Coordinates of C-alpha atoms and ligand atoms in Angstrom, one line a residue:
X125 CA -4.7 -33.0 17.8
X126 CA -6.0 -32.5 14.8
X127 CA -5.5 -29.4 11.8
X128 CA -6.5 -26.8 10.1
X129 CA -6.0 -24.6 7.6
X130 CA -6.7 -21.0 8.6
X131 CA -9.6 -21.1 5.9
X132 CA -11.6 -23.4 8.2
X133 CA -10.5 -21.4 11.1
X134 CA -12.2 -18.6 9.4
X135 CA -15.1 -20.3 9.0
X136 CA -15.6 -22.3 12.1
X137 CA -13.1 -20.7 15.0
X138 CA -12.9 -17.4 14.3
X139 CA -16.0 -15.4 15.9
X140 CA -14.0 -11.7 14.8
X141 CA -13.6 -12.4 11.2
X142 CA -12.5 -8.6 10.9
X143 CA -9.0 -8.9 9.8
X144 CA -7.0 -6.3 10.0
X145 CA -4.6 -6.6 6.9
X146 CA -1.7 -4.3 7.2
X147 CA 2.3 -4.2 7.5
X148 CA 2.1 -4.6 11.0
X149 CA -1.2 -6.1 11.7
X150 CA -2.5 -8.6 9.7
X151 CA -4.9 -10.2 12.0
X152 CA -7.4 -9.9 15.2
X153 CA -9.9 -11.6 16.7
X154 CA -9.2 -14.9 16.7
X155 CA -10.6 -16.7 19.1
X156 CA -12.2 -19.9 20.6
X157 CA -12.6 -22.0 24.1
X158 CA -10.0 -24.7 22.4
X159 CA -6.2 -23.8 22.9
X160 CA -4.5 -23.8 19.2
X161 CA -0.9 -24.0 17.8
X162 CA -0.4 -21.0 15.0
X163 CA 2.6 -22.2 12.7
X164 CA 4.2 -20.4 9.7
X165 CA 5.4 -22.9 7.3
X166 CA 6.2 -25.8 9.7
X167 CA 7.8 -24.0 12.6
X168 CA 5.3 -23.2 15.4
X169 CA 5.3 -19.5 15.9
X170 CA 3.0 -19.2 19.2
X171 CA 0.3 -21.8 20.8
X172 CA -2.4 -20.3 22.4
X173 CA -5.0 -21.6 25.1
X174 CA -7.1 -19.8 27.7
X175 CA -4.3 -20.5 30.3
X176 CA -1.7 -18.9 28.3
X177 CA -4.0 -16.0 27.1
X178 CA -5.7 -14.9 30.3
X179 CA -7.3 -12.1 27.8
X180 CA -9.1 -14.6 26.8
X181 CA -11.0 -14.6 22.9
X182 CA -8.7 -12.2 21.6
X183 CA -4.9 -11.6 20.3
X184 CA -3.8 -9.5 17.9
X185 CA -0.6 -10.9 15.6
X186 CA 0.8 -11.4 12.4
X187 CA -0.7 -13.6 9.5
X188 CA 2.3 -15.0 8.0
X189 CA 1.3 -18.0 5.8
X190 CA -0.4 -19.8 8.9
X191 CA -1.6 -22.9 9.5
X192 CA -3.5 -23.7 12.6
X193 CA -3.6 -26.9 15.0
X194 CA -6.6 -27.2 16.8
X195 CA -7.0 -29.5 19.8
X196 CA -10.6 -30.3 20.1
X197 CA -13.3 -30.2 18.3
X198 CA -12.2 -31.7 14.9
X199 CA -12.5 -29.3 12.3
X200 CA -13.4 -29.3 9.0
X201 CA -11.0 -30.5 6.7
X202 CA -8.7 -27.9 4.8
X203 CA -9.3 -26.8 1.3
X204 CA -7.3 -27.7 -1.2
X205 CA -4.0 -26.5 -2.5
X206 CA -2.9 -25.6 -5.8
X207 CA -0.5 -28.0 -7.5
X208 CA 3.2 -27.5 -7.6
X209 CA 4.4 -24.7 -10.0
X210 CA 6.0 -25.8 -13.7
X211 CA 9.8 -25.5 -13.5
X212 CA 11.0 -21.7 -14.1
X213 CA 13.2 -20.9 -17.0
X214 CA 16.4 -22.7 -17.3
X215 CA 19.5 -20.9 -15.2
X216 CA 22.4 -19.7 -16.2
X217 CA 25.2 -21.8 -15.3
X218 CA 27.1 -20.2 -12.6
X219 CA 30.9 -18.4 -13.1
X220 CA 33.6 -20.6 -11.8
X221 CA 35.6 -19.6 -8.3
X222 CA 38.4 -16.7 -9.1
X223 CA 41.3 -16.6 -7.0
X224 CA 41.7 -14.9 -3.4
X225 CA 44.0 -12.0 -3.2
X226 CA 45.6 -9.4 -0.2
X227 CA 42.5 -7.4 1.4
X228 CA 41.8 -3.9 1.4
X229 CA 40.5 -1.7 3.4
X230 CA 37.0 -1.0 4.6
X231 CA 34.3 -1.5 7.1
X232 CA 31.9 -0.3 9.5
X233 CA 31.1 0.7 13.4
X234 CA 31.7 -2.0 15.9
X235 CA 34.6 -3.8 14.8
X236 CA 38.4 -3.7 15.6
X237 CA 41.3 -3.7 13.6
X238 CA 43.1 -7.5 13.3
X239 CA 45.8 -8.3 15.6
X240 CA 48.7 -8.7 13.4
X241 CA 49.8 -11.8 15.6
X242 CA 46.2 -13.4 14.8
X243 CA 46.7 -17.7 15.0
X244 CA 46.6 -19.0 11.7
X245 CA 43.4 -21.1 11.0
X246 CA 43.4 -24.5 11.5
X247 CA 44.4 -26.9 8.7
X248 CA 41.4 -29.0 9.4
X249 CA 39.3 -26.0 9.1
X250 CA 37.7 -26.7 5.8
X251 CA 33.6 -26.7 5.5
X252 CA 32.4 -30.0 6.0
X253 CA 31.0 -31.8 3.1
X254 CA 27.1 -30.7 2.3
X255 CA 24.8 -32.8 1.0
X256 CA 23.3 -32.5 -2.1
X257 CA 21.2 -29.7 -2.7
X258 CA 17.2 -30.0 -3.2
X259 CA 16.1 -30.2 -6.6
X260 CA 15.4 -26.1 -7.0
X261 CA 11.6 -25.6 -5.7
X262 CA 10.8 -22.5 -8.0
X263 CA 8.3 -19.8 -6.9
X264 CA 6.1 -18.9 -9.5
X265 CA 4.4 -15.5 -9.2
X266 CA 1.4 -14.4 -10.8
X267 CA -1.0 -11.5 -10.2
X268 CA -4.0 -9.7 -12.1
X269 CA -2.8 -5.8 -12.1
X270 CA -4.9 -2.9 -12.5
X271 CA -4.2 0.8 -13.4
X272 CA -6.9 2.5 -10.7
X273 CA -8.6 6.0 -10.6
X274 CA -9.0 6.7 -7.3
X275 CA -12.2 9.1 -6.0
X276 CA -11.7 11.1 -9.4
X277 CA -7.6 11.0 -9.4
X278 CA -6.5 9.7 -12.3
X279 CA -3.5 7.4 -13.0
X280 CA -0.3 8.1 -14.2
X281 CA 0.6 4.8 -15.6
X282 CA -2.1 3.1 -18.5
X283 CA -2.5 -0.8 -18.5
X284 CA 0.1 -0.7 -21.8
X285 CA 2.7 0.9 -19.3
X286 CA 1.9 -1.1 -16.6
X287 CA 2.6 -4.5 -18.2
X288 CA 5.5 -3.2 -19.6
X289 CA 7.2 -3.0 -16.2
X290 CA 5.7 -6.3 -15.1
X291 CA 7.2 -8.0 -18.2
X292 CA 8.5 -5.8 -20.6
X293 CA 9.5 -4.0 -22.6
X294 CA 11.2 -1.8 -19.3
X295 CA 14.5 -2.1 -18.6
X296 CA 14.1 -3.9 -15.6
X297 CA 10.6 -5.5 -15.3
X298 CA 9.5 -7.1 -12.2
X299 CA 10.3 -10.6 -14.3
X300 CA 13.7 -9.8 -14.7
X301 CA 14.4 -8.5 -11.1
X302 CA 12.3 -11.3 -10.0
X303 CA 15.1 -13.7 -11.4
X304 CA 17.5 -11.2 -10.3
X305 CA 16.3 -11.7 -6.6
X306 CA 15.7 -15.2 -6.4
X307 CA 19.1 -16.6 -8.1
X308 CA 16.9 -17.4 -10.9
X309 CA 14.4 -19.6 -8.4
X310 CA 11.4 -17.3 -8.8
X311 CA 9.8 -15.8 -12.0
X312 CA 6.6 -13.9 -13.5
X313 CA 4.3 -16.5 -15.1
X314 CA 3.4 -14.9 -18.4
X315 CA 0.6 -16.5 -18.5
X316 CA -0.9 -16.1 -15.6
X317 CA 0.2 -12.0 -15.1
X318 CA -3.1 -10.3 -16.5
X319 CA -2.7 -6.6 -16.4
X320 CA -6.9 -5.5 -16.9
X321 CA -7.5 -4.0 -20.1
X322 CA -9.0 -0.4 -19.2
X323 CA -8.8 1.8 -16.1
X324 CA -11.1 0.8 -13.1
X325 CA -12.6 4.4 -11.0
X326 CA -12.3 3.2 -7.6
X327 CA -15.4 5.5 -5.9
X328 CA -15.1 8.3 -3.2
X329 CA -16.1 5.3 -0.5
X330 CA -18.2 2.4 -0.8
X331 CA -19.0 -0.9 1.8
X332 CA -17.2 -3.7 2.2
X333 CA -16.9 -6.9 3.6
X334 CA -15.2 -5.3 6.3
X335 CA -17.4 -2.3 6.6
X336 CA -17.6 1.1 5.1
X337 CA -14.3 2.4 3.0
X338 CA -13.4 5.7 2.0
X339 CA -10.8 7.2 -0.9
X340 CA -9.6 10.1 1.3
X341 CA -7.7 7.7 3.8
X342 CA -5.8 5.1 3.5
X343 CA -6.7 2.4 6.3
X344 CA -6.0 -0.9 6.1
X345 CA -10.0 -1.1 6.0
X346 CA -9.8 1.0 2.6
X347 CA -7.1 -0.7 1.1
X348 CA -9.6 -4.0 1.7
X349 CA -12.2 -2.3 0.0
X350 CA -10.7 -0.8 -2.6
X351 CA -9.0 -4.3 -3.7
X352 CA -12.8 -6.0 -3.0
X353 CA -14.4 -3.1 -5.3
X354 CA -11.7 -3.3 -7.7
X355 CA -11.7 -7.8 -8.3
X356 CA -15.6 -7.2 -8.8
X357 CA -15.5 -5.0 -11.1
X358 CA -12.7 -6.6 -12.8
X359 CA -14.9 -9.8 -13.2
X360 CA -18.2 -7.6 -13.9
X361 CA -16.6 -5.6 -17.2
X362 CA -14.2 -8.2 -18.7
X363 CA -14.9 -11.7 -16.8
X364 CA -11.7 -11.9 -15.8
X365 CA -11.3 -15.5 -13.5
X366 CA -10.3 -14.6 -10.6
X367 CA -9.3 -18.1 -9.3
X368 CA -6.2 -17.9 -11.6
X369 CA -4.1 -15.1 -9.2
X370 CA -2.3 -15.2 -6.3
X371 CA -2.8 -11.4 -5.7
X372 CA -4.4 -8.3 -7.5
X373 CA -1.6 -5.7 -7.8
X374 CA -3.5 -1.6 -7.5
X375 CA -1.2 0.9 -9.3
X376 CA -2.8 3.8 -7.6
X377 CA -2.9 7.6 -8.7
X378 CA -0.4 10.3 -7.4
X379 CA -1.9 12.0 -4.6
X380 CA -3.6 9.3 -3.2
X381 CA -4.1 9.0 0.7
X382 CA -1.3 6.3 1.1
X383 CA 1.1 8.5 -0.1
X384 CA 4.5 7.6 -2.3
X385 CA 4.9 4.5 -0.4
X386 CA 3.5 0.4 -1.3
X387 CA 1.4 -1.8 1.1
X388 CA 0.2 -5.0 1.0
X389 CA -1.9 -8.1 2.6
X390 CA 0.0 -10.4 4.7
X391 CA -2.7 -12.8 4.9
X392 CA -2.3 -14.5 1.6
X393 CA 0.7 -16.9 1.7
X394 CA 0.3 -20.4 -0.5
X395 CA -1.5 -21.8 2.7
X396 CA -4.6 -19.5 1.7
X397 CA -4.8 -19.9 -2.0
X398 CA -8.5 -20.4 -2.4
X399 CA -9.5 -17.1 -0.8
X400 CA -11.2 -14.1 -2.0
X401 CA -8.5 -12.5 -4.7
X402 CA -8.8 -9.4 -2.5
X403 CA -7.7 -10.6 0.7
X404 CA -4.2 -10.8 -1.0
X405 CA -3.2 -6.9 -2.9
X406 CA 0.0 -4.8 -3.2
X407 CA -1.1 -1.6 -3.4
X408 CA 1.6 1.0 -4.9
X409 CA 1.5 5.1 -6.2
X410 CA 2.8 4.0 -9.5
X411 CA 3.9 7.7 -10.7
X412 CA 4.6 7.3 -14.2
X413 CA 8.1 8.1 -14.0
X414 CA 9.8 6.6 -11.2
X415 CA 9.3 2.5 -11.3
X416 CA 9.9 0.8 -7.9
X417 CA 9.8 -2.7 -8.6
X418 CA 11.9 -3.4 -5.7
X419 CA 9.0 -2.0 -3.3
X420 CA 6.2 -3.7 -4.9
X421 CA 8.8 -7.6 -4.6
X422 CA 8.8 -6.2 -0.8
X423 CA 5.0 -6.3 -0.9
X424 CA 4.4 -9.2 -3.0
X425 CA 6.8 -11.1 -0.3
X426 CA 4.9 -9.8 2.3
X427 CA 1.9 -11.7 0.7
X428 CA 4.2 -14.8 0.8
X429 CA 5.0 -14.3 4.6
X430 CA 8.1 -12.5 5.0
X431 CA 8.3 -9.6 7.6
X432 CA 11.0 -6.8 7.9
X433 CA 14.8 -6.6 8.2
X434 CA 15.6 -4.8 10.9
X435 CA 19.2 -3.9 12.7
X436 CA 20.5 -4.4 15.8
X437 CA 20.5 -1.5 18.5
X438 CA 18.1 0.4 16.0
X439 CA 14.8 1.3 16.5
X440 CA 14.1 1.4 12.6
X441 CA 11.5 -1.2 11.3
X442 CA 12.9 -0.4 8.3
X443 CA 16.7 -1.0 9.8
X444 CA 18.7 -2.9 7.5
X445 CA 19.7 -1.0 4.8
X446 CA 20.9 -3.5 2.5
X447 CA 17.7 -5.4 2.1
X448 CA 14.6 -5.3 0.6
X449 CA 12.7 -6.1 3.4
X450 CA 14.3 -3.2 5.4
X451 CA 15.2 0.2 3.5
X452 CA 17.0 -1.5 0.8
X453 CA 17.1 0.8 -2.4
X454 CA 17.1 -1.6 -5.6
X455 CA 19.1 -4.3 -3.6
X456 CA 19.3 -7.9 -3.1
X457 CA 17.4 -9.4 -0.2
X458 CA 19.3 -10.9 3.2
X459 CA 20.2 -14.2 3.0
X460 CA 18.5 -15.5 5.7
X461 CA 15.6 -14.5 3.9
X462 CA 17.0 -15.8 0.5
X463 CA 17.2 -19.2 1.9
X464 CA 13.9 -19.4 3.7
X465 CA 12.6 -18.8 0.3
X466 CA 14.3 -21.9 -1.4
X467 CA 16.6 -19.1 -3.1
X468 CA 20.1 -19.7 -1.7
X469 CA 22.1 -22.2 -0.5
X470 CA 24.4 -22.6 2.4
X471 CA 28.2 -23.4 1.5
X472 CA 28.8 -24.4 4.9
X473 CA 26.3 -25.5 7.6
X474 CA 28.3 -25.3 11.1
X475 CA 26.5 -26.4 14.4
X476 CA 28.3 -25.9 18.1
X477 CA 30.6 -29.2 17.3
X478 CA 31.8 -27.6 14.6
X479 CA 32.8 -24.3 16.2
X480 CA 35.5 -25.8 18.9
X481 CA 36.2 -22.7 21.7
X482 CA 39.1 -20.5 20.7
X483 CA 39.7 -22.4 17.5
X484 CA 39.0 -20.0 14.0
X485 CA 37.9 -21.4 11.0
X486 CA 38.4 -20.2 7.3
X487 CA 36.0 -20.3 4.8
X488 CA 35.8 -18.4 1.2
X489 CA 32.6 -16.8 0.0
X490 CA 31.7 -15.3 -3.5
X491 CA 29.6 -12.2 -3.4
X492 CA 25.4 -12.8 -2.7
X493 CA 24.3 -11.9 -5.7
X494 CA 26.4 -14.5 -7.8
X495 CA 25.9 -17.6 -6.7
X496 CA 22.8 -19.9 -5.7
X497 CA 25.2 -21.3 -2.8
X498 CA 26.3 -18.1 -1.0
X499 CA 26.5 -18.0 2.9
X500 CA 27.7 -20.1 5.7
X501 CA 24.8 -21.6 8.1
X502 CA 25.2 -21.3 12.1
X503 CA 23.4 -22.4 14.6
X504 CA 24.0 -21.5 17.8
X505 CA 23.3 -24.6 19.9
X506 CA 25.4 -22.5 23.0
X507 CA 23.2 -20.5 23.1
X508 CA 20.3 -22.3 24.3
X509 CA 17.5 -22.1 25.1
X510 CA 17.3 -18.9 23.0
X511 CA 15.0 -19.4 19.6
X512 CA 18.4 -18.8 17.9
X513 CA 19.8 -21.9 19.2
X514 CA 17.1 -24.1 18.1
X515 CA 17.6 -25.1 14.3
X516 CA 13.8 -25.6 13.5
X517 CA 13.4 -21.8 14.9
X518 CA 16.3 -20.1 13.6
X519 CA 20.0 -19.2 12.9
X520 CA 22.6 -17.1 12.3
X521 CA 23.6 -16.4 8.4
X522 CA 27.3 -14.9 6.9
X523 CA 27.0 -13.8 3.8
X524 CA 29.2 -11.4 1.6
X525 CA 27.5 -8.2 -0.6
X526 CA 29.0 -6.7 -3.2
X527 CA 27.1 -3.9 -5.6
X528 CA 27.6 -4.8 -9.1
X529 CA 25.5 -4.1 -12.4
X530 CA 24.5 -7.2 -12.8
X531 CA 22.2 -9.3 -9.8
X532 CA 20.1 -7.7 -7.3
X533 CA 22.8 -5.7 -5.7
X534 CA 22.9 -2.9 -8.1
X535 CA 22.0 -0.4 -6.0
X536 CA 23.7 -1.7 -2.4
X537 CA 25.4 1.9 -1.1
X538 CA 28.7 2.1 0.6
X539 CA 27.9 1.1 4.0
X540 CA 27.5 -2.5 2.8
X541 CA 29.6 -2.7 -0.5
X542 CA 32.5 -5.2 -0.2
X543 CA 31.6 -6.2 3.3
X544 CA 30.9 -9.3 5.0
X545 CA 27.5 -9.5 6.9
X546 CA 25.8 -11.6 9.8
X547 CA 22.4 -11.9 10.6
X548 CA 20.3 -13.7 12.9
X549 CA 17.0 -15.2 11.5
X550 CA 14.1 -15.9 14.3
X551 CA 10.5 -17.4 13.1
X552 CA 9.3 -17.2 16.4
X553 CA 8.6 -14.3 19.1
X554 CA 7.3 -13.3 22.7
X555 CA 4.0 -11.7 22.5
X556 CA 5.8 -8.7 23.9
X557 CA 7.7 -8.3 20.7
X558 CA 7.8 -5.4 18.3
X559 CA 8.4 -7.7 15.4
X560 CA 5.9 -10.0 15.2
X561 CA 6.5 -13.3 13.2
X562 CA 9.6 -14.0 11.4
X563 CA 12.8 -11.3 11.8
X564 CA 15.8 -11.3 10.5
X565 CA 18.6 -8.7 12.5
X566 CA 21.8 -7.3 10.9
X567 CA 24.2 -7.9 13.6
X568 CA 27.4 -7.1 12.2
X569 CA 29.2 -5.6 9.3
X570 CA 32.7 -6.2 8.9
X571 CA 35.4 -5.4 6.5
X572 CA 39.1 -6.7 5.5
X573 CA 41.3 -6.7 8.2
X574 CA 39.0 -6.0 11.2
X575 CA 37.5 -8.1 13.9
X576 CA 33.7 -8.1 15.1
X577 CA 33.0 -8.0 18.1
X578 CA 36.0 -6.3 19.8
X579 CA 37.3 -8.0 23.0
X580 CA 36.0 -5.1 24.4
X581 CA 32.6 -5.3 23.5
X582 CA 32.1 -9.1 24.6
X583 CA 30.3 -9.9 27.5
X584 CA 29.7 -13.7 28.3
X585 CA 26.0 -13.9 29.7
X586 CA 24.4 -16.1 27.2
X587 CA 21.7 -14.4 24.9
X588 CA 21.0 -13.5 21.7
X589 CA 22.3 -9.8 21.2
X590 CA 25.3 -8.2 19.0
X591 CA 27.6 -8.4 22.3
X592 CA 27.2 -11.9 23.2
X593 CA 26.6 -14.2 20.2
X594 CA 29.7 -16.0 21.8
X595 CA 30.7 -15.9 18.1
X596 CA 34.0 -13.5 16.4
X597 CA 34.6 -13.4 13.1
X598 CA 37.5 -11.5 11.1
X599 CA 37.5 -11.0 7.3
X600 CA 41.0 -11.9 5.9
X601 CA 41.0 -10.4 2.6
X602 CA 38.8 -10.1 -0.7
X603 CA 39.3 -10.2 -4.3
X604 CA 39.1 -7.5 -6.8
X605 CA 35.0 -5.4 -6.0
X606 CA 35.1 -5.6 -10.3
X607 CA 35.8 -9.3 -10.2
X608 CA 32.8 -11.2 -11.7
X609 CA 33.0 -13.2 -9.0
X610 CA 33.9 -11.1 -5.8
X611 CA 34.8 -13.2 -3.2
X612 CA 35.9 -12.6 0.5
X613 CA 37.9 -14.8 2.5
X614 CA 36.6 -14.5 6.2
X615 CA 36.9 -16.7 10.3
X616 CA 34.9 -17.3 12.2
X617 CA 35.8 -18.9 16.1
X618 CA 33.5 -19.2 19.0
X619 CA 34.5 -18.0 22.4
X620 CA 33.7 -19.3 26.0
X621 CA 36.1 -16.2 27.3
X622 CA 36.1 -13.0 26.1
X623 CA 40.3 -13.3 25.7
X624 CA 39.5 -15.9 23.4
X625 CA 39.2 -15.6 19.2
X626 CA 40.9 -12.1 19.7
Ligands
ZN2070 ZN1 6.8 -3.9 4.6

């Protein structure tokens, strides 16, 4: 078997080179005789062939920083990458563990109060020793950003405003909440954030690689063109290189089709550097007085291959509340998606030896937003052969959320401040999923003194879903919500019967 980068896919497999680059959609019409493997990062997402898709030349999917494995012929070789990012700005060092107190109150749906008569944990239940953590992989963002006119609407914000939010002077500038996010892993590169020196007028419609675009809609076909008009005329009227950016940020005018809302490409993750600038954009309605620089990290993650945050039992693509890549309002992101980022670091990493039936476990948390190393690791090896079970596919994540001034949790509302959180984190999906590409669920929310699930709500058919993890877990008690370090004190204990961990 031999492998390619999408890039030569483009150029030698794909007969549809009409992509399609959207929030739900990034790509369609791929197609060849030869079965392929489609990866994101180095877990393999889906593997296609003739047998497995009787439809034959044709599947519609997400783009999420792809590579592609081809069986026969041998294709071309891949382009090259860019070379590693410098080292970000030195950290802070982190604030030292403060001490556990009583719990209070609190909570959510779904979770029972705590049996006064709970077992005490185990004295063996410590977390295991972790190795030592990577050396910190940075993510360096950089982006050429233009102030737009759009079909005779003018912009609100003028290319002195606009790099002001990117890097100051705002109060928060997408540098700082960049930091913020990333527990000081990611960062703006100065040098390489170009904010185009005068306002480009975007036309009423105009053509394409894709085909014919208009201003009065707001496509995924428009947004191409807009970004392909935009990069050209960037390089026609100040010779801006265009090789230099990762992505070219559009702050549009108010009243534009799209709306108060932000989009962006999908189909530009590291694997695709060496593309046309356009193929990668964040589009947002930048309106002069209201600065949403935790939409346009949603997009600009999107470009780096993230999807949604969802909930369980909710329909909402947008479900989890307390995250950026769900309907988080200026908020940190999940952890699960922290950590497939090389922005957090598990405390604990637990597998299915580790979790004895009917035997609790204690472990201590600070709050997410405080601490590189933040959240406990599961997987679920009893729950096989679900994805979840399979530690190159995905896992379940505990982490703890607190809303303070300071971090990326600043504007986490009450239905997840001071609580402790699990979600499960899938890379993989059937075809006959909603959520295409990598997910991560909120399954649970639970407060001091309560226990998720209830006995009641346990069933024992083995399956990923917020009844039958096969997995309890009770929050003890937390410290002080003011504390500069919050920290909970939480169990966790695997059942095999639904009287157990109760
Ligand atoms: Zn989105």
């Amino acid at each position: 078997m031999t492998r390619a980068t999408l890039w030569s896919l483009d150029l030698s497999l794909v007969d549809d080179p009409a992509f399609f680059t959207g929030e739900e959609v990034a790509v369609h019409g791929l197609c060849d005789l030869v079965s392929y493997v489609v990866r994101v990062d180095s877990y393999v997402a889906k593997t296609y062939s003739p047998a497995t898709d009787p439809a034959g030349h044709g599947w519609t999917g997400a783009l999420q920083g792809m590579s592609v494995a081809v069986e026969s012929p041998a294709s071309p070789p891949p382009p090259s990458l860019p070379q590693p990012a410098p080292p970000p700005p030195a950290q802070s060092p982190r604030p030292q563990p403060s001490v556990v107190l009583p719990g209070e109150d609190g909570g959510d749906d779904g979770v029972a109060a705590l049996s006064p008569r709970a077992p005490p944990p185990s004295p063996s239940a410590r977390s295991p020793p972790m190795p030592p953590p990577p050396p910190p992989e940075p993510t360096r963002f950089t982006m050429l950003a233009v102030a737009v006119s759009l079909c005779g609407l003018q912009p609100a914000v003028r290319p002195d405003t606009l790099k002001g939010l990117l890097l100051g002077p705002a109060r928060t500038t997408l540098q700082s909440y960049a930091v913020a996010i990333s527990s000081g892993r990611a960062y703006l590169d100065p040098a390489d954030v170009t904010v185009a020196p005068g306002v480009v007028d975007i036309p009423c419609s105009g053509f394409s690689s894709g085909g014919p675009w208009a201003s009065s809609s707001c496509r995924p076909l428009d947004q191409q063109g807009w970004a392909e008009y935009v990069v050209a005329a960037v390089a026609a009227r100040w010779g801006l290189a265009q090789g230099r950016y990762q992505r070219v940020v559009l702050a549009l005018p108010p009243g534009n089709p799209c709306g108060p809302v932000s989009w962006a490409s999908q189909s530009c993750a590291p694997e695709f550097f060496g593309w046309p600038l356009s193929r990668c954009y964040v589009l947002w309605t930048a309106t002069g007085t209201f600065w949403p620089y935790w939409n346009i990290m949603h997009e600009m993650l999107h470009n780096t291959g993230l999807f949604h945050s969802i909930r369980a039992n909710s329909s909402d693509p947008y479900g989890d509340s307390s995250c950026i890549m769900g309907s988080g309002y200026n908020t940190c992101l999940n952890v699960a998606q922290m950590q497939r980022l090389g922005w957090a670091e598990p405390l604990a990493a637990l597998d299915e030896p580790a979790l004895p039936p009917n035997t609790w476990r204690r472990f201590t948390l600070p709050a997410l937003s405080t601490a590189l190393a933040n959240h406990i690791r599961i997987s679920p090896g009893w729950l096989a052969p679900a994805a979840l079970s399979n530690p190159n596919l995905g896992a379940l994540y505990v982490s703890y959320r607190v809303r303070a001034a300071a971090g990326c949790d600043g504007g986490l509302d009450d239905r997840h401040h001071g609580l402790v959180q699990l979600h499960a984190y899938v890379d993989t999906l059937p075809l006959t999923s909603p959520w295409r590409g990598n997910v991560t669920v909120l399954m649970a929310t639970v407060g001091p003194g309560q226990l998720w699930p209830p006995a009641a709500d346990r069933s024992l058919p083995p399956g990923p879903s917020v009844s039958n993890l096969h997995l309890a877990l009770r929050v003890v008690s937390r410290t002080p919500l003011t504390d500069a370090v919050p920290r909970v004190t939480l169990e966790l204990c695997r059942y095999t019967l639904i009287t157990e961990c109760v």
